[in-house]
Tab-separated table of C-alpha atoms and ligand atoms in Angstrom:
chain	number	residue	atom	x	y	z
A	1	UNK	CA	14.672	303.866	36.156
A	2	UNK	CA	12.672	300.236	36.142
A	3	UNK	CA	12.864	298.504	39.711
A	4	UNK	CA	16.014	296.360	39.659
A	5	UNK	CA	15.443	292.631	40.856
A	6	UNK	CA	18.111	291.270	43.380
A	7	UNK	CA	20.664	288.382	42.145
A	8	UNK	CA	19.135	285.980	44.443
A	9	UNK	CA	16.199	286.548	43.185
A	10	UNK	CA	16.641	286.383	39.605
A	11	UNK	CA	18.483	283.027	40.298
A	12	UNK	CA	15.302	281.942	42.693
A	13	UNK	CA	13.212	282.210	39.531
A	14	UNK	CA	15.328	280.923	37.251
A	15	UNK	CA	16.572	277.890	38.825
A	16	UNK	CA	12.147	277.209	40.013
A	17	UNK	CA	11.676	277.544	36.099
A	18	UNK	CA	13.697	274.675	35.316
A	19	UNK	CA	13.643	270.979	36.455
A	20	UNK	CA	16.337	268.623	35.872
A	21	UNK	CA	16.832	266.544	32.753
A	22	UNK	CA	15.472	263.009	33.214
A	23	UNK	CA	17.659	260.953	30.372
A	24	UNK	CA	20.637	259.570	31.936
A	25	UNK	CA	23.663	257.339	30.022
A	26	UNK	CA	26.207	255.009	31.017
A	27	UNK	CA	30.166	256.034	30.580
A	28	UNK	CA	33.118	254.311	30.725
A	29	UNK	CA	34.449	256.549	33.611
A	30	UNK	CA	37.443	257.123	31.414
A	31	UNK	CA	34.782	259.582	29.889
A	32	UNK	CA	33.173	260.749	32.577
A	33	UNK	CA	35.241	263.858	33.815
A	34	UNK	CA	32.705	266.606	34.600
A	35	UNK	CA	29.839	264.287	34.352
A	36	UNK	CA	27.022	264.516	37.165
A	37	UNK	CA	26.120	261.651	38.616
A	38	UNK	CA	22.620	260.074	38.257
A	39	UNK	CA	23.242	257.063	40.790
A	40	UNK	CA	25.317	256.538	43.480
A	41	UNK	CA	28.500	254.711	43.051
A	42	UNK	CA	28.931	252.043	45.714
A	43	UNK	CA	31.559	250.267	46.870
A	44	UNK	CA	31.162	245.902	46.579
A	45	UNK	CA	34.231	246.049	48.721
A	46	UNK	CA	36.693	246.913	51.055
A	47	UNK	CA	39.448	249.185	49.803
A	48	UNK	CA	42.373	248.354	50.302
A	49	UNK	CA	40.657	244.518	49.795
A	50	UNK	CA	43.106	243.318	52.165
A	51	UNK	CA	45.901	244.518	55.014
A	52	UNK	CA	49.016	245.779	53.177
A	53	UNK	CA	52.302	247.221	53.974
A	54	UNK	CA	52.795	251.014	53.601
A	55	UNK	CA	56.566	250.738	53.288
A	56	UNK	CA	59.009	248.409	51.588
A	57	UNK	CA	60.952	246.414	54.560
A	58	UNK	CA	59.958	243.565	56.647
A	59	UNK	CA	56.697	241.865	57.517
A	60	UNK	CA	57.091	240.216	61.364
A	61	UNK	CA	56.004	240.136	64.668
A	62	UNK	CA	56.301	242.757	66.983
A	63	UNK	CA	56.368	240.791	69.823
A	64	UNK	CA	59.420	238.650	68.112
A	65	UNK	CA	61.767	241.738	68.727
A	66	UNK	CA	62.466	241.967	71.995
A	67	UNK	CA	65.981	244.173	72.028
A	68	UNK	CA	67.312	246.550	69.369
A	69	UNK	CA	69.766	244.708	67.094
A	70	UNK	CA	67.685	241.472	67.047
A	71	UNK	CA	68.222	238.796	63.805
A	72	UNK	CA	65.458	237.080	62.505
A	73	UNK	CA	65.994	234.617	59.654
A	74	UNK	CA	64.031	235.963	56.180
A	75	UNK	CA	61.131	233.378	55.240
A	76	UNK	CA	59.620	234.360	52.390
A	77	UNK	CA	60.229	237.190	49.945
A	78	UNK	CA	56.465	238.899	48.971
A	79	UNK	CA	56.127	241.087	45.848
A	80	UNK	CA	53.063	243.906	45.640
A	81	UNK	CA	50.346	241.576	43.885
A	82	UNK	CA	51.121	238.431	44.901
A	83	UNK	CA	50.318	236.832	48.216
A	84	UNK	CA	52.705	235.174	50.633
A	85	UNK	CA	52.421	232.030	52.977
A	86	UNK	CA	51.340	232.335	56.630
A	87	UNK	CA	54.191	233.797	58.486
A	88	UNK	CA	56.170	231.863	60.771
A	89	UNK	CA	56.620	233.338	64.262
A	90	UNK	CA	60.442	234.292	64.547
A	91	UNK	CA	60.974	234.864	61.322
A	92	UNK	CA	60.204	238.060	59.208
A	93	UNK	CA	59.164	238.134	55.178
A	94	UNK	CA	60.702	240.284	52.515
A	95	UNK	CA	58.122	242.638	51.714
A	96	UNK	CA	57.090	245.283	48.768
A	97	UNK	CA	55.088	248.646	49.284
A	98	UNK	CA	51.200	247.316	48.070
A	99	UNK	CA	51.405	243.624	49.180
A	100	UNK	CA	49.229	242.163	51.686
A	101	UNK	CA	50.863	241.397	54.798
A	102	UNK	CA	51.159	237.248	55.496
A	103	UNK	CA	48.348	236.081	57.627
A	104	UNK	CA	50.232	236.286	61.215
A	105	UNK	CA	52.414	239.281	61.028
A	106	UNK	CA	51.222	242.578	63.029
A	107	UNK	CA	53.878	244.814	61.532
A	108	UNK	CA	56.190	246.175	59.178
A	109	UNK	CA	60.067	247.370	59.696
A	110	UNK	CA	60.319	249.829	56.890
A	111	UNK	CA	63.906	248.870	55.379
A	112	UNK	CA	66.051	251.619	56.126
A	113	UNK	CA	65.346	250.940	59.825
A	114	UNK	CA	66.851	247.212	59.022
A	115	UNK	CA	70.413	245.965	58.204
A	116	UNK	CA	69.886	242.464	55.595
A	117	UNK	CA	72.472	239.890	56.165
A	118	UNK	CA	72.824	237.509	53.182
A	119	UNK	CA	73.669	234.281	53.932
A	120	UNK	CA	77.231	232.939	53.403
A	121	UNK	CA	76.102	230.265	51.636
A	122	UNK	CA	74.210	232.560	49.226
A	123	UNK	CA	71.045	230.403	49.295
A	124	UNK	CA	67.691	231.276	50.444
A	125	UNK	CA	66.457	234.993	52.000
A	126	UNK	CA	69.302	235.271	54.527
A	127	UNK	CA	68.258	236.586	57.579
A	128	UNK	CA	67.511	240.510	58.789
A	129	UNK	CA	68.624	242.419	62.109
A	130	UNK	CA	65.979	245.097	63.098
A	131	UNK	CA	67.704	248.163	64.244
A	132	UNK	CA	64.567	249.509	65.912
A	133	UNK	CA	61.637	249.296	68.325
A	134	UNK	CA	58.303	248.001	67.087
A	135	UNK	CA	55.028	249.371	67.623
A	136	UNK	CA	52.246	246.260	66.508
A	137	UNK	CA	50.421	247.458	63.380
A	138	UNK	CA	53.039	250.089	62.066
A	139	UNK	CA	53.148	250.767	58.864
A	140	UNK	CA	50.058	248.593	57.693
A	141	UNK	CA	47.712	249.556	55.865
A	142	UNK	CA	44.060	248.174	56.912
A	143	UNK	CA	41.518	246.529	55.042
A	144	UNK	CA	38.816	248.847	54.457
A	145	UNK	CA	40.302	251.821	56.134
A	146	UNK	CA	40.007	253.971	52.886
A	147	UNK	CA	36.194	252.396	51.720
A	148	UNK	CA	34.013	249.622	53.379
A	149	UNK	CA	32.144	247.200	51.374
A	150	UNK	CA	28.195	248.221	50.727
A	151	UNK	CA	29.454	252.751	51.303
A	152	UNK	CA	28.403	254.978	49.009
A	153	UNK	CA	31.897	256.205	47.563
A	154	UNK	CA	29.911	259.203	45.384
A	155	UNK	CA	26.434	259.830	45.669
A	156	UNK	CA	23.944	260.902	42.510
A	157	UNK	CA	23.898	264.337	42.146
A	158	UNK	CA	28.040	264.405	42.297
A	159	UNK	CA	30.203	265.892	39.314
A	160	UNK	CA	33.207	263.620	38.539
A	161	UNK	CA	36.288	265.610	39.276
A	162	UNK	CA	39.810	263.786	38.295
A	163	UNK	CA	39.955	262.360	42.329
A	164	UNK	CA	35.974	261.500	42.196
A	165	UNK	CA	36.827	259.624	38.712
A	166	UNK	CA	40.245	257.878	40.420
A	167	UNK	CA	38.062	256.855	43.546
A	168	UNK	CA	35.087	255.383	41.216
A	169	UNK	CA	37.752	253.395	39.645
A	170	UNK	CA	39.011	251.880	42.927
A	171	UNK	CA	35.782	250.596	43.833
A	172	UNK	CA	35.991	249.047	40.213
A	173	UNK	CA	33.246	251.009	38.632
A	174	UNK	CA	34.479	251.006	34.852
A	175	UNK	CA	31.261	252.559	34.132
A	176	UNK	CA	28.887	255.202	35.779
A	177	UNK	CA	25.336	256.404	35.356
A	178	UNK	CA	25.071	260.262	34.690
A	179	UNK	CA	22.581	262.671	33.169
A	180	UNK	CA	22.776	263.583	29.812
A	181	UNK	CA	24.532	266.765	28.901
A	182	UNK	CA	22.397	269.928	28.696
A	183	UNK	CA	22.417	271.043	24.541
A	184	UNK	CA	23.186	274.435	24.587
A	185	UNK	CA	22.570	276.385	21.186
A	186	UNK	CA	25.075	279.375	21.154
A	187	UNK	CA	25.159	282.395	19.307
A	188	UNK	CA	25.984	285.943	19.388
A	189	UNK	CA	24.674	288.994	18.132
A	190	UNK	CA	26.502	292.621	16.884
A	191	UNK	CA	27.255	293.263	13.017
A	192	UNK	CA	30.517	294.704	14.640
A	193	UNK	CA	31.690	291.120	15.394
A	194	UNK	CA	34.109	289.688	13.531
A	195	UNK	CA	36.219	286.061	14.140
A	196	UNK	CA	39.699	285.840	15.256
A	197	UNK	CA	42.101	285.258	12.133
A	198	UNK	CA	39.531	287.781	10.317
A	199	UNK	CA	41.271	290.909	8.965
A	200	UNK	CA	39.397	293.710	11.329
A	201	UNK	CA	37.253	296.099	9.354
A	202	UNK	CA	36.717	299.358	10.490
A	203	UNK	CA	34.909	299.762	13.336
A	204	UNK	CA	34.770	296.231	14.288
A	205	UNK	CA	35.749	294.212	17.357
A	206	UNK	CA	36.515	290.485	17.397
A	207	UNK	CA	33.690	288.287	18.672
A	208	UNK	CA	35.197	287.018	22.049
A	209	UNK	CA	32.112	286.283	23.797
A	210	UNK	CA	31.846	283.206	21.394
A	211	UNK	CA	35.021	281.383	22.775
A	212	UNK	CA	34.327	282.661	26.181
A	213	UNK	CA	30.875	281.347	26.364
A	214	UNK	CA	31.889	278.109	24.355
A	215	UNK	CA	34.379	277.308	26.613
A	216	UNK	CA	32.424	278.096	30.081
A	217	UNK	CA	29.661	275.697	28.687
A	218	UNK	CA	32.122	273.158	27.797
A	219	UNK	CA	33.565	273.181	30.982
A	220	UNK	CA	30.283	272.742	32.726
A	221	UNK	CA	29.778	269.548	30.560
A	222	UNK	CA	26.962	270.877	28.393
A	223	UNK	CA	27.131	269.966	24.040
A	224	UNK	CA	27.397	273.142	22.123
A	225	UNK	CA	25.353	273.704	19.645
A	226	UNK	CA	27.632	276.952	17.884
A	227	UNK	CA	25.249	279.407	15.672
A	228	UNK	CA	28.656	281.530	15.151
A	229	UNK	CA	27.334	285.357	14.137
A	230	UNK	CA	24.021	286.473	13.504
A	231	UNK	CA	23.485	289.319	11.881
A	232	UNK	CA	21.303	292.526	14.029
A	233	UNK	CA	18.251	291.845	11.589
A	234	UNK	CA	14.881	290.943	12.499
A	235	UNK	CA	14.262	287.655	9.826
A	236	UNK	CA	17.965	286.754	10.753
A	237	UNK	CA	17.681	286.270	14.445
A	238	UNK	CA	14.103	285.180	14.504
A	239	UNK	CA	15.560	282.040	11.905
A	240	UNK	CA	18.443	281.547	14.588
A	241	UNK	CA	15.843	281.343	16.885
A	242	UNK	CA	13.693	278.520	15.501
A	243	UNK	CA	16.960	276.712	14.317
A	244	UNK	CA	18.368	276.603	18.150
A	245	UNK	CA	15.061	275.709	19.374
A	246	UNK	CA	14.901	272.261	17.632
A	247	UNK	CA	18.353	271.248	18.775
A	248	UNK	CA	18.512	272.699	22.060
A	249	UNK	CA	17.427	272.627	25.581
A	250	UNK	CA	18.350	275.729	26.265
A	251	UNK	CA	19.448	278.803	23.846
A	252	UNK	CA	22.491	281.204	25.407
A	253	UNK	CA	23.330	284.753	23.121
A	254	UNK	CA	25.063	287.448	23.866
A	255	UNK	CA	24.725	290.965	23.192
A	256	UNK	CA	20.985	292.616	21.612
A	257	UNK	CA	19.470	292.624	25.188
A	258	UNK	CA	20.138	295.773	25.669
A	259	UNK	CA	17.347	298.524	24.893
A	260	UNK	CA	18.976	300.190	21.629
A	261	UNK	CA	17.355	300.180	18.251
A	262	UNK	CA	19.887	297.683	16.781
A	263	UNK	CA	18.803	295.650	19.160
A	264	UNK	CA	16.464	292.793	17.585
A	265	UNK	CA	17.150	289.874	19.791
A	266	UNK	CA	13.769	290.884	21.947
A	267	UNK	CA	11.223	291.412	19.413
A	268	UNK	CA	13.089	288.130	17.320
A	269	UNK	CA	12.216	286.029	21.029
A	270	UNK	CA	9.046	287.667	21.894
A	271	UNK	CA	7.773	286.283	17.990
A	272	UNK	CA	9.083	282.964	18.723
A	273	UNK	CA	8.100	282.494	22.383
A	274	UNK	CA	7.908	284.573	25.306
A	275	UNK	CA	10.538	287.111	26.662
A	276	UNK	CA	10.917	288.686	30.197
A	277	UNK	CA	13.546	291.420	30.287
A	278	UNK	CA	14.706	291.246	33.751
A	279	UNK	CA	17.231	294.586	35.038
A	280	UNK	CA	19.384	292.887	37.845
A	281	UNK	CA	21.261	294.536	40.551
A	282	UNK	CA	24.318	292.902	39.274
A	283	UNK	CA	27.818	294.896	38.085
A	284	UNK	CA	29.123	294.175	35.516
A	285	UNK	CA	25.746	293.229	34.241
A	286	UNK	CA	22.191	294.108	34.633
A	287	UNK	CA	19.894	293.219	32.253
A	288	UNK	CA	19.291	289.909	31.374
A	289	UNK	CA	16.632	288.284	28.930
A	290	UNK	CA	14.600	284.932	29.827
A	291	UNK	CA	12.154	283.098	27.918
A	292	UNK	CA	11.636	280.587	26.041
A	293	UNK	CA	11.418	279.595	22.196
A	294	UNK	CA	9.368	276.449	21.690
A	295	UNK	CA	10.508	274.022	24.232
A	296	UNK	CA	14.053	275.568	24.348
A	297	UNK	CA	14.931	277.419	27.554
A	298	UNK	CA	15.853	281.444	26.474
A	299	UNK	CA	18.691	283.338	28.411
A	300	UNK	CA	19.965	286.272	26.612
A	301	UNK	CA	23.564	287.955	28.593
A	302	UNK	CA	24.969	291.172	27.965
A	303	UNK	CA	27.564	291.552	25.429
A	304	UNK	CA	30.340	293.478	27.370
A	305	UNK	CA	32.104	290.245	27.783
A	306	UNK	CA	33.172	290.834	31.380
A	307	UNK	CA	29.282	291.068	32.150
A	308	UNK	CA	28.488	288.323	29.887
A	309	UNK	CA	31.116	286.122	32.213
A	310	UNK	CA	29.864	287.341	35.350
A	311	UNK	CA	26.377	286.555	34.689
A	312	UNK	CA	26.852	283.914	33.046
A	313	UNK	CA	29.027	282.199	35.868
A	314	UNK	CA	25.739	283.714	39.241
A	315	UNK	CA	22.984	282.947	37.044
A	316	UNK	CA	23.401	280.463	34.011
A	317	UNK	CA	25.979	277.816	35.516
A	318	UNK	CA	23.724	277.496	38.596
A	319	UNK	CA	21.262	276.584	35.925
A	320	UNK	CA	23.563	274.248	33.872
A	321	UNK	CA	24.242	272.352	37.180
A	322	UNK	CA	20.499	271.960	37.928
A	323	UNK	CA	19.403	270.735	34.504
A	324	UNK	CA	22.424	267.933	35.449
A	325	UNK	CA	20.794	267.077	38.544
A	326	UNK	CA	24.142	268.630	40.733
A	327	UNK	CA	23.488	269.037	43.961
A	328	UNK	CA	25.810	271.776	44.816
A	329	UNK	CA	24.648	274.606	42.613
A	330	UNK	CA	26.288	277.403	44.463
A	331	UNK	CA	30.201	278.219	44.521
A	332	UNK	CA	31.881	277.812	48.064
A	333	UNK	CA	33.007	281.630	49.376
A	334	UNK	CA	36.216	282.298	51.762
A	335	UNK	CA	36.227	285.634	53.796
A	336	UNK	CA	39.623	287.256	53.072
A	337	UNK	CA	40.948	290.520	54.210
A	338	UNK	CA	41.140	293.546	51.487
A	339	UNK	CA	44.195	295.207	50.665
A	340	UNK	CA	42.667	298.275	48.727
A	341	UNK	CA	39.798	300.821	49.242
A	342	UNK	CA	36.639	300.932	47.067
A	343	UNK	CA	35.438	304.065	48.112
A	344	UNK	CA	32.127	304.131	45.916
A	345	UNK	CA	30.481	301.385	45.615
A	346	UNK	CA	27.355	300.682	43.373
A	347	UNK	CA	23.785	300.727	44.000
A	348	UNK	CA	24.225	296.982	42.684
A	349	UNK	CA	25.904	294.283	43.819
A	350	UNK	CA	29.072	293.781	42.720
A	351	UNK	CA	32.082	291.240	41.347
A	352	UNK	CA	35.252	292.774	41.557
A	353	UNK	CA	38.347	291.389	39.771
A	354	UNK	CA	40.466	290.484	42.547
A	355	UNK	CA	43.485	288.447	42.861
A	356	UNK	CA	45.272	287.269	46.369
A	357	UNK	CA	48.613	289.010	47.540
A	358	UNK	CA	52.027	287.046	49.244
A	359	UNK	CA	50.152	288.141	52.435
A	360	UNK	CA	47.185	286.231	51.596
A	361	UNK	CA	44.785	289.186	51.337
A	362	UNK	CA	43.161	290.596	48.225
A	363	UNK	CA	44.124	293.063	45.424
A	364	UNK	CA	42.123	294.931	42.745
A	365	UNK	CA	42.442	294.596	38.563
A	366	UNK	CA	42.984	298.234	38.503
A	367	UNK	CA	40.584	298.719	35.385
A	368	UNK	CA	37.073	297.310	36.716
A	369	UNK	CA	35.580	298.202	33.532
A	370	UNK	CA	32.852	295.595	32.177
A	371	UNK	CA	34.590	295.195	28.688
A	372	UNK	CA	38.501	294.764	29.794
A	373	UNK	CA	38.858	290.879	29.950
A	374	UNK	CA	42.470	291.364	30.919
A	375	UNK	CA	40.826	291.546	34.420
A	376	UNK	CA	39.296	288.209	34.069
A	377	UNK	CA	42.044	286.594	33.456
A	378	UNK	CA	44.769	288.375	35.659
A	379	UNK	CA	42.025	287.306	38.714
A	380	UNK	CA	42.185	284.818	40.994
A	381	UNK	CA	38.181	285.250	41.782
A	382	UNK	CA	35.700	287.558	42.488
A	383	UNK	CA	34.801	289.986	45.578
A	384	UNK	CA	31.188	290.127	45.809
A	385	UNK	CA	30.355	293.216	47.278
A	386	UNK	CA	26.450	293.775	48.858
A	387	UNK	CA	25.044	297.191	47.164
A	388	UNK	CA	26.311	300.276	48.269
A	389	UNK	CA	28.777	298.850	50.400
A	390	UNK	CA	32.025	300.838	51.128
A	391	UNK	CA	35.240	298.790	51.357
A	392	UNK	CA	38.548	300.101	53.660
A	393	UNK	CA	41.386	298.082	53.254
A	394	UNK	CA	41.683	296.123	56.274
A	395	UNK	CA	38.083	295.656	56.241
A	396	UNK	CA	37.435	290.888	55.597
A	397	UNK	CA	35.243	290.866	52.316
A	398	UNK	CA	33.718	287.775	50.776
A	399	UNK	CA	35.677	286.325	47.986
A	400	UNK	CA	34.502	283.376	45.260
A	401	UNK	CA	37.908	281.902	43.792
A	402	UNK	CA	37.528	281.733	40.071
A	403	UNK	CA	38.676	277.846	39.775
A	404	UNK	CA	35.162	277.332	42.122
A	405	UNK	CA	33.170	279.056	39.058
A	406	UNK	CA	34.745	277.842	35.856
A	407	UNK	CA	34.161	274.334	36.029
B	501	AMP	P1	25.070	295.403	23.630
B	501	AMP	O1	25.042	294.192	24.288
B	501	AMP	O2	24.822	294.567	22.342
B	501	AMP	O3	24.941	296.855	23.385
B	501	AMP	O4	26.868	295.027	23.457
B	501	AMP	C1	27.172	295.896	24.512
B	501	AMP	C2	29.282	295.663	24.096
B	501	AMP	O5	29.355	294.461	24.146
B	501	AMP	C3	29.460	296.248	22.755
B	501	AMP	O6	30.427	297.453	23.437
B	501	AMP	C4	29.534	295.250	22.092
B	501	AMP	O7	30.396	295.430	20.634
B	501	AMP	C5	30.359	294.236	22.936
B	501	AMP	N1	30.260	292.763	22.589
B	501	AMP	C6	28.973	292.355	22.595
B	501	AMP	N2	28.330	291.228	21.792
B	501	AMP	C7	30.334	290.888	21.792
B	501	AMP	C8	30.689	289.247	21.737
B	501	AMP	N3	30.250	288.594	21.132
B	501	AMP	N4	32.035	289.896	22.151
B	501	AMP	C9	32.956	290.669	22.223
B	501	AMP	N5	32.246	292.216	22.506
B	501	AMP	C10	30.643	292.344	22.284
B	502	MG	MG1	24.639	295.003	20.070
């Protein structure tokens, strides 16, 4: 058997080969979910822009409440969005969550700790009895406590999550500058493949990888050029490659990279460009084709669905993030207890589909076969098990949550 290369070595080669896309675009913050910032987002203002109340209640001077049960006349009423008059010592300001603290007040008492006293004549704002001790500063959200003016709130290279979009909006960024989406041409090979919705011919299976890989690409901010299923014929495969290369930054395929005689992908890529076939020490997975067709990179994934998934997550995902200039390329991992035995480890590094049980430890999907896509839906993540490493229940293992990988 030919020499296997490690996952890390293969990834380092892939990352060294591709360089980030240089085109950027300004997009509305509304539409920027999942995109990678090309330029820092910094704040031209303090957030919050002014001291404001975190509670509905009464703003006052703490020193005016010498004893429990102090009664103060209510001088004004300040709802959120309204700036009140300067606070008069010896009075209370009726105030509502988010409203600016009037100049001169130094604390807020929540309304649950007060008794409102109406004016007998029904006029004005009445008075309020304070039924609690008051500390200066209580319930005041300080100007700039979230973001200070001039601060970089999101750095170039950050991927924009929903909270990140919220933060960008909170500093007033109506648009953000991001790297353009990588264009990825996707096709599947294999005459056994049919589309869901069709009646299955004898010997055929449905093309699950088209949906799997398309979804993964979309989740990573790519523009997918979906070229469907390409016949297991050399001429058809070459034509698909030429068409893909004319439109895409990366051509991604699945199937046809083992060395079976029905596998035309390899000679087709060799004829249209150049190709290396790598044997990688990864399970599920192993064969991975990497090359170039015209100006487009080519990556050929193995056909078995879980192999496609795992090789994509470990090797293609970082490449797509790097193309977009993302700084974080590797998923976070956590150390968790195994509640299972794994007695016959492979000589390749293995990614096992596992779930976190009620005890906070890991259990394995019973069938770890590379064609068993059920395992990938069932699991919470992947146990990253070093080559040749047996696992006994109680051991601590590396676990990569699926939600670190799928976006
Ligand atoms: P191959 O890599 O082409 O030798 O395929 C390996 C295995 O994966 C075979 O059992 C194929 O039928 C299966 N396979 C290949 N492509 C797909 C696909 N797009 N969807 C589901 N299974 C596939
Ligand atoms: Mg095939």
